[in-house]
Coordinates of C-alpha atoms in Angstrom, one line a residue:
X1 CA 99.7 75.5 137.5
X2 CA 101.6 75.9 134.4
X3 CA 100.5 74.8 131.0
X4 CA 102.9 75.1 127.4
X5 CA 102.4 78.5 125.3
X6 CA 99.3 78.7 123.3
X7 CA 98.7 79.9 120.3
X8 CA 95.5 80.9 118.7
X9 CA 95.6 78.4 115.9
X10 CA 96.3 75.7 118.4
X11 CA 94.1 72.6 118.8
X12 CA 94.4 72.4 122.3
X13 CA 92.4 76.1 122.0
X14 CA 90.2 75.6 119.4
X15 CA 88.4 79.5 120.8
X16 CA 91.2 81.4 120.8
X17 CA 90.4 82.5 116.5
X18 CA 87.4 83.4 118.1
X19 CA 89.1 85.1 121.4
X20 CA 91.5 87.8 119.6
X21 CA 91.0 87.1 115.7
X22 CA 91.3 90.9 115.9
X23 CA 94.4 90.9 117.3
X24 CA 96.0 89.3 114.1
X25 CA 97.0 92.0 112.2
X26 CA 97.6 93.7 108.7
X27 CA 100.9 94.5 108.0
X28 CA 100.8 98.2 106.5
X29 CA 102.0 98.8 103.2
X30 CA 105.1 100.9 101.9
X31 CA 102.9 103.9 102.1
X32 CA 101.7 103.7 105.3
X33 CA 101.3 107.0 107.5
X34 CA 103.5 106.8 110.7
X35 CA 102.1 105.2 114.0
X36 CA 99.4 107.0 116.2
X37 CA 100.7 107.3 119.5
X38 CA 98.0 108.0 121.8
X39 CA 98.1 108.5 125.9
X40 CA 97.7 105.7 128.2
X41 CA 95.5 106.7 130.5
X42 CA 94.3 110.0 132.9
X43 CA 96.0 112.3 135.4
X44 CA 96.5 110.7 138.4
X45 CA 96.1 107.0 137.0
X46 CA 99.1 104.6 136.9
X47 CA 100.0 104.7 133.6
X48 CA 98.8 108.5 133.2
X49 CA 98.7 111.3 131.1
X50 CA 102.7 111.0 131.2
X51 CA 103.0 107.5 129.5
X52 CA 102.4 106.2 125.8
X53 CA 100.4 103.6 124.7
X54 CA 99.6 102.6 121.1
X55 CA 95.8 102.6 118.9
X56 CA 97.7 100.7 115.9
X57 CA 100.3 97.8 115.1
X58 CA 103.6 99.9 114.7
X59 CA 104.0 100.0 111.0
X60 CA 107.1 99.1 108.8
X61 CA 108.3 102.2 106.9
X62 CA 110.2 101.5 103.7
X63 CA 112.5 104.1 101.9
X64 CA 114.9 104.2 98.8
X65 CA 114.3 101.6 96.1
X66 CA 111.2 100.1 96.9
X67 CA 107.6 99.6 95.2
X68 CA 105.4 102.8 96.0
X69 CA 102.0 100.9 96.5
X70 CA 103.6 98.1 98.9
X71 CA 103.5 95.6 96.3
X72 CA 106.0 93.1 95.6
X73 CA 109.1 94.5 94.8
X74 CA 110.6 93.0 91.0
X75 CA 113.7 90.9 92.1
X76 CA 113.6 87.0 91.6
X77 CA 115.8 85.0 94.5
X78 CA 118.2 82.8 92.6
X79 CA 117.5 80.5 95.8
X80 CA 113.9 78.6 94.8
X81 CA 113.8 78.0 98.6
X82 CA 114.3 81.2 99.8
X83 CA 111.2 83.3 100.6
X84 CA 110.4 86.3 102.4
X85 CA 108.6 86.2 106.1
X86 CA 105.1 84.8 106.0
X87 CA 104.5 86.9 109.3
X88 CA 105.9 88.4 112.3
X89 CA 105.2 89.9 116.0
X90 CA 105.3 93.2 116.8
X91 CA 104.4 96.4 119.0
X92 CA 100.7 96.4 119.2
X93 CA 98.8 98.0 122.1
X94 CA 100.1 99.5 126.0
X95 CA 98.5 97.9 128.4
X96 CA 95.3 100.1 129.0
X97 CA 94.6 100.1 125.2
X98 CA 94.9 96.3 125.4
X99 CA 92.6 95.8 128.4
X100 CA 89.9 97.3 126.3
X101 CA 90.0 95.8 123.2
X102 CA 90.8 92.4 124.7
X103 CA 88.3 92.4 127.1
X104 CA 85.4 93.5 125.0
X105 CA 86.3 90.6 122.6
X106 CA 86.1 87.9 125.3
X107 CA 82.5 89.8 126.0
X108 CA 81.1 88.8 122.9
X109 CA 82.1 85.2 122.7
X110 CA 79.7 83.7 125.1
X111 CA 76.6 85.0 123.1
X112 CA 78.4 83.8 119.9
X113 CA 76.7 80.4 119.0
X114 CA 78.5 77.2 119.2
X115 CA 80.5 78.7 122.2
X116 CA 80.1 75.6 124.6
X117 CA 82.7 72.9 125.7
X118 CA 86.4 72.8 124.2
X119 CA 85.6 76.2 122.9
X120 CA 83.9 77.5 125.9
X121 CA 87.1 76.1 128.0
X122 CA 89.9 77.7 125.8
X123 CA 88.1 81.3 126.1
X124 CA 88.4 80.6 129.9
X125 CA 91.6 79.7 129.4
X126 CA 92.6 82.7 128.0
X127 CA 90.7 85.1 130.3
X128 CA 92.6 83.6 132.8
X129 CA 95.4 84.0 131.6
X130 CA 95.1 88.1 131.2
X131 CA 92.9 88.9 133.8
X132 CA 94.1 86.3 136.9
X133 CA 97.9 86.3 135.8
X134 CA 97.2 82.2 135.1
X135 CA 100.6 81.3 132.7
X136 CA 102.1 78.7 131.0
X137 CA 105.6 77.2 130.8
X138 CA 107.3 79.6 129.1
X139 CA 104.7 82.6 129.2
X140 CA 103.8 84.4 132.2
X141 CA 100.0 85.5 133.0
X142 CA 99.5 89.1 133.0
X143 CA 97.5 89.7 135.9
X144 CA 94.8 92.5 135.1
X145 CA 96.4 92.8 131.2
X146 CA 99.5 94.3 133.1
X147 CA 97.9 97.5 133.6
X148 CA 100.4 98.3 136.2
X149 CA 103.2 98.5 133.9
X150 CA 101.3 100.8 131.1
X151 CA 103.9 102.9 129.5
X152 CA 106.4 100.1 130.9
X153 CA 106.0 97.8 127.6
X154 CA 103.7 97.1 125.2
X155 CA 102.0 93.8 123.9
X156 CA 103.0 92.3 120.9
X157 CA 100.9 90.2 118.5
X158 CA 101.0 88.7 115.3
X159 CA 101.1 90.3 111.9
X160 CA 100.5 89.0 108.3
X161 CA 102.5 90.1 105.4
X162 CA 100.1 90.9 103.0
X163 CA 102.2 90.0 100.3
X164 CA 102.6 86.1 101.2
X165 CA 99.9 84.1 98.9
X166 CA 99.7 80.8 101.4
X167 CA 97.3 81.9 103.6
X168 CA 98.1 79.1 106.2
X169 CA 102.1 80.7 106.2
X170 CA 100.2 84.0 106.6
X171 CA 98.4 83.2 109.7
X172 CA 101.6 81.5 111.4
X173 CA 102.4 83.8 113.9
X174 CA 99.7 82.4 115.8
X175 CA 101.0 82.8 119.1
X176 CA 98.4 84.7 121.8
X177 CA 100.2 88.7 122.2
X178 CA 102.6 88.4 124.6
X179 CA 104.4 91.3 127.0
X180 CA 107.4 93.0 126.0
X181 CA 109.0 96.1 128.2
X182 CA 110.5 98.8 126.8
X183 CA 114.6 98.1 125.6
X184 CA 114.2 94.7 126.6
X185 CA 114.4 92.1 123.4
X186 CA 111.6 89.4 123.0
X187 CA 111.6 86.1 124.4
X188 CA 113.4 84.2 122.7
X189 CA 111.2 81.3 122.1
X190 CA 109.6 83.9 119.4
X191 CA 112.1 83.7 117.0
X192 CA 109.5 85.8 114.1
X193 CA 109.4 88.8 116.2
X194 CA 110.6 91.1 114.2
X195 CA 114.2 92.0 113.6
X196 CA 117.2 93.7 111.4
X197 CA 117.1 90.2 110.2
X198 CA 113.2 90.4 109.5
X199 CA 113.2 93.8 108.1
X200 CA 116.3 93.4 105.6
X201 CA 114.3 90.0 104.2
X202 CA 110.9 92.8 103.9
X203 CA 113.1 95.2 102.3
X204 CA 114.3 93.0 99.7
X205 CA 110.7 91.5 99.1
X206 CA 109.9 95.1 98.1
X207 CA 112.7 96.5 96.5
X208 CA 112.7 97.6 92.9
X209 CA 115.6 97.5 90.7
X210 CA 116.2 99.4 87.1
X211 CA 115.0 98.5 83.9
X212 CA 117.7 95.9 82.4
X213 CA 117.9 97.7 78.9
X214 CA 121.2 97.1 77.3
X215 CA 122.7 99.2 75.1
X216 CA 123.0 97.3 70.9
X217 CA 125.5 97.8 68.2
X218 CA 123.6 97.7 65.5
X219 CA 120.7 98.8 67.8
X220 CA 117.3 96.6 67.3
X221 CA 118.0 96.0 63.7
X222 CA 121.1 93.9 62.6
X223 CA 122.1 91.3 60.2
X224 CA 122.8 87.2 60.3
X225 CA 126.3 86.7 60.7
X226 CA 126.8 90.1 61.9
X227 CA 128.2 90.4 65.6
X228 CA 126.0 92.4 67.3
X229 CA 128.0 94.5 70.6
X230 CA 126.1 95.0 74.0
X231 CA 127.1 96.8 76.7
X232 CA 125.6 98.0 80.2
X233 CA 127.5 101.8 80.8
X234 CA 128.8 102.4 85.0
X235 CA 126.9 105.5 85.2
X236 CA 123.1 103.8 84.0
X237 CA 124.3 100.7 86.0
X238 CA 124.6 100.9 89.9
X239 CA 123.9 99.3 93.2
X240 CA 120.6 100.2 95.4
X241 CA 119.5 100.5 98.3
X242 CA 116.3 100.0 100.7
X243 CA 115.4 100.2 103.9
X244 CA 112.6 98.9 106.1
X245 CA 112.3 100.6 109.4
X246 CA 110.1 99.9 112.4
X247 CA 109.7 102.2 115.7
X248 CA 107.8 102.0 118.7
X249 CA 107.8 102.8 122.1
X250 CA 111.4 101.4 123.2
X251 CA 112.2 100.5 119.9
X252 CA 113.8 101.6 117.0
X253 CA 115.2 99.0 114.9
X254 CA 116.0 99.0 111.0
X255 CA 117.5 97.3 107.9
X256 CA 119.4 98.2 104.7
X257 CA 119.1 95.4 101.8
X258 CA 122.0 96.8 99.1
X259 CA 121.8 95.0 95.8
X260 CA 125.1 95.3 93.8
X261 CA 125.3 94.1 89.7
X262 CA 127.9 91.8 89.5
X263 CA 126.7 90.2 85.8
X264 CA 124.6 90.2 82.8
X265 CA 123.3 87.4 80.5
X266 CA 122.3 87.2 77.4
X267 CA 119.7 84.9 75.8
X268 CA 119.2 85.4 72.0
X269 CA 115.3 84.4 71.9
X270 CA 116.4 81.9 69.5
X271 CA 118.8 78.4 69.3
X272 CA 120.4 79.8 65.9
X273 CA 122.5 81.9 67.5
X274 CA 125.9 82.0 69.2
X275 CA 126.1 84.2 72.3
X276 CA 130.1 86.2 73.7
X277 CA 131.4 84.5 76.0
X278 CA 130.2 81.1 74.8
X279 CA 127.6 81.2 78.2
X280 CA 125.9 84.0 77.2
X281 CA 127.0 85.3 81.1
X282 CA 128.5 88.5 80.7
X283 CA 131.0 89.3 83.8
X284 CA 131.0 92.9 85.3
X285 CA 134.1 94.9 84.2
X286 CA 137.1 96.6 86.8
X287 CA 135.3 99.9 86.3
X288 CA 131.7 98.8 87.1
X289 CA 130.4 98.8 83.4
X290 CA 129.6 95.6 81.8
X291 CA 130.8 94.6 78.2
X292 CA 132.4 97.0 75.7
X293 CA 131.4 99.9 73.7
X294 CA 131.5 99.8 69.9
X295 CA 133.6 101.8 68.1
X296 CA 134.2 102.3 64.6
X297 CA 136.8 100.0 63.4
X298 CA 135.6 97.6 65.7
X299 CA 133.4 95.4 62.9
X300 CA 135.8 92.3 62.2
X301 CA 136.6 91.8 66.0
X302 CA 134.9 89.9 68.2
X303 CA 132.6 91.6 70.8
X304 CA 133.4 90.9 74.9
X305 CA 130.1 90.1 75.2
X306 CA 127.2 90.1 72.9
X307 CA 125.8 88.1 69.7
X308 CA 125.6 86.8 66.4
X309 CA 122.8 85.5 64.9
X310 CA 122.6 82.8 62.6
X311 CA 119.4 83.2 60.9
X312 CA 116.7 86.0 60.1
X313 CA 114.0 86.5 62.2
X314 CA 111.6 87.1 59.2
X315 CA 108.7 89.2 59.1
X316 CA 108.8 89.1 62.9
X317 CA 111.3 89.5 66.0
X318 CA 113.6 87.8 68.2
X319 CA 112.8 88.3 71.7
X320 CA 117.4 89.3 73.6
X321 CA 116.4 88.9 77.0
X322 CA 118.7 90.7 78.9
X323 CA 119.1 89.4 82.8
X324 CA 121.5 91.2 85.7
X325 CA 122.2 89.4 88.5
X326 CA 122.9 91.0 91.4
X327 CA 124.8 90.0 94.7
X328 CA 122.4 91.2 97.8
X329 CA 123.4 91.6 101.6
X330 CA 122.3 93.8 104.1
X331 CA 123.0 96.3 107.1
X332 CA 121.2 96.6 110.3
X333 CA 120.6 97.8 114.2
X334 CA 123.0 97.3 116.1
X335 CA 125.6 96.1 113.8
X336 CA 123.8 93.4 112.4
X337 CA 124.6 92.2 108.9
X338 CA 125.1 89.5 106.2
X339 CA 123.8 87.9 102.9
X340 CA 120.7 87.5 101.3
X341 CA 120.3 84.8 97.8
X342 CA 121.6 86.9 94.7
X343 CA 118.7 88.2 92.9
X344 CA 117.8 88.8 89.2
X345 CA 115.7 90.8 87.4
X346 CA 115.5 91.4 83.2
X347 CA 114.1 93.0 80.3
X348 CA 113.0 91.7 76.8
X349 CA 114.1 93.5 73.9
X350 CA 112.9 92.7 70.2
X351 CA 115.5 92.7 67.8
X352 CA 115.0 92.4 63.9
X353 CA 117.9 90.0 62.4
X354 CA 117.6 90.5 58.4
X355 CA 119.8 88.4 56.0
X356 CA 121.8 90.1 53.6
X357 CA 123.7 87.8 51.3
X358 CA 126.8 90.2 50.7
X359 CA 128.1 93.1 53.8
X360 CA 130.4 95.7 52.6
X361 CA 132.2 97.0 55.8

């Protein structure tokens, strides 16, 4: 008899949370130590001494401009609906490592209390369905945790991106860990499992871009009226790059997320000022740089992009933010590719304006 896929948050199997809430798993951070591959079981055993299974979740490795302590990375998504993924499947136990863990968690339910009725039948349920082979519509039983084909595959289960703050997103991949064998892609009714796609969206959640500090003419201290030049040199002002990576027995999959500058915009901290170009959005320049120098000479003309203000700022300071915006896409496995939403990221600079009534130049 076949029955529709389960999940463990389902409430058609209110004990599956119960059943394998250990099998929902951490994601590991950016500096995460590589996978511990372990055997699958002894000489002589199917599934022997000669074939891998897997103690951990397969971790995703991150490299190039990315946080250091797997926090969030500093970019902003232009795109308010765009967000990185809550959760995904992937590699988590061989078959042999499974069957243990699995089966000593479906142990302790019974004695847990309030096991009885709807709860007691989902656990059944789910026993069933890895020790007797008993599936569903689109998910096959695994008949004795498909201990036959250890080393063949691995089971994949749910992991939560630590990063995501909705717990309820977090805990989405809900889905009971399911059999994939080696080289062979998911099924495809598990569209989070994870993916070039996946990992290029992980990569830009982490990635860290520069410090946004323009260059001034006159530098942190000028004068109302006076137009002040900014300017972002090529060489200070450059794409990056980072990659998230994920391997595992039978697969080896990976995702560059390259953020280029394509602009910079200026806001003056105050109303009382007048911004070059008239949008404050300063447009990237043939050679890669962004606005003009200042040169000597240069004091009557107006700059290509910077400000004027109109007022004094006092015994205080005015607050130039400074704000790149850069265009992100990304490279993956198998020549897999395309665009992510731009992203920005700025700096605040305090600049003194002081008024001067008469400027010999």
């Amino acid at each position: 008899m076949n029955r529709s896929r389960r999940t463990v948050l389902g409430t058609r199997t209110a004990a599956l949370p119960l059943a394998i809430s250990a099998l929902i798993l951490t994601a590991s951070n950016a500096a995460a130590e590589p996978v511990d591959y372990g055997k699958g079981g002894g000489a002589g055993e199917k599934g022997g001494s000669d074939k891998t299974g897997i103690y951990a979740a397969a971790s995703i490795q991150y490299a190039g401009a990315v946080t250091k302590d797997g926090s969030t990375g500093n970019v902003t998504s232009s795109d308010v609906n765009w967000t990185p993924p809550p959760c995904w499947y992937a590699p988590y136990l061989g078959a042999k490592d499974f069957k243990e863990k699995m089966s000593k968690s479906i142990e302790r339910q019974p004695n847990t209390p309030g096991m009885t009725g709807t709860a007691a039948s989902g656990l059944g349920e789910t026993q069933r369905h890895y020790e007797d082979g008993y599936g569903w519509t689109d998910t096959p039983g695994y008949k004795d945790y498909n201990v036959e084909k250890d080393g063949e595959g691995m089971f994949w289960a749910g992991v939560e991106n630590p990063n995501e703050p909705d717990a309820l997103k977090r805990n989405s991949c809900s889905d009971l860990p399911f059999w994939v064998a080696n080289g062979e892609a998911p099924p495809p009714q598990y569209e989070e499992a994870i993916s070039p796609e996946i990992l290029a969206a992980l990569a830009y959640q982490h990635m860290q871009l520069p410090d946004t500090k323009v260059t001034l003419a006159p530098e942190a201290n000028t004068k109302v009226n006076l137009p002040t030049w900014a300017w972002l040199d090529k060489a200070v002002f450059d794409e990056v790059q980072a990659t998230a990576a994920i391997n595992a027995p039978g697969l080896n999959i990976q995702a560059t997320t390259t953020a280029k500058p394509v602009s910079l915009k200026l806001e003056p901290g105050t109303e009382d000022a007048e911004t070059y170009p008239a949008s404050g959005e300063c447009a990237i320049n043939a050679d890669g740089s962004i606005g003009e120098p200042y040169a000597k000479g240069k004091a009557d003309q107006t700059p290509p992009c910077g400000i004027t203000y109109l007022r004094s700022s006092g015994n205080g300071t005015f607050k130039l933010q400074a704000t790149i915006t850069w265009e992100i896409n990304w490279t993956g496995t198998g020549g897999a590719g395309g665009d992510l939403p731009n992203g920005t990221f700025g700096n605040d600079q305090d600049i003194t304006v002081q008024e001067i009534q008469a400027i010999n130049r």
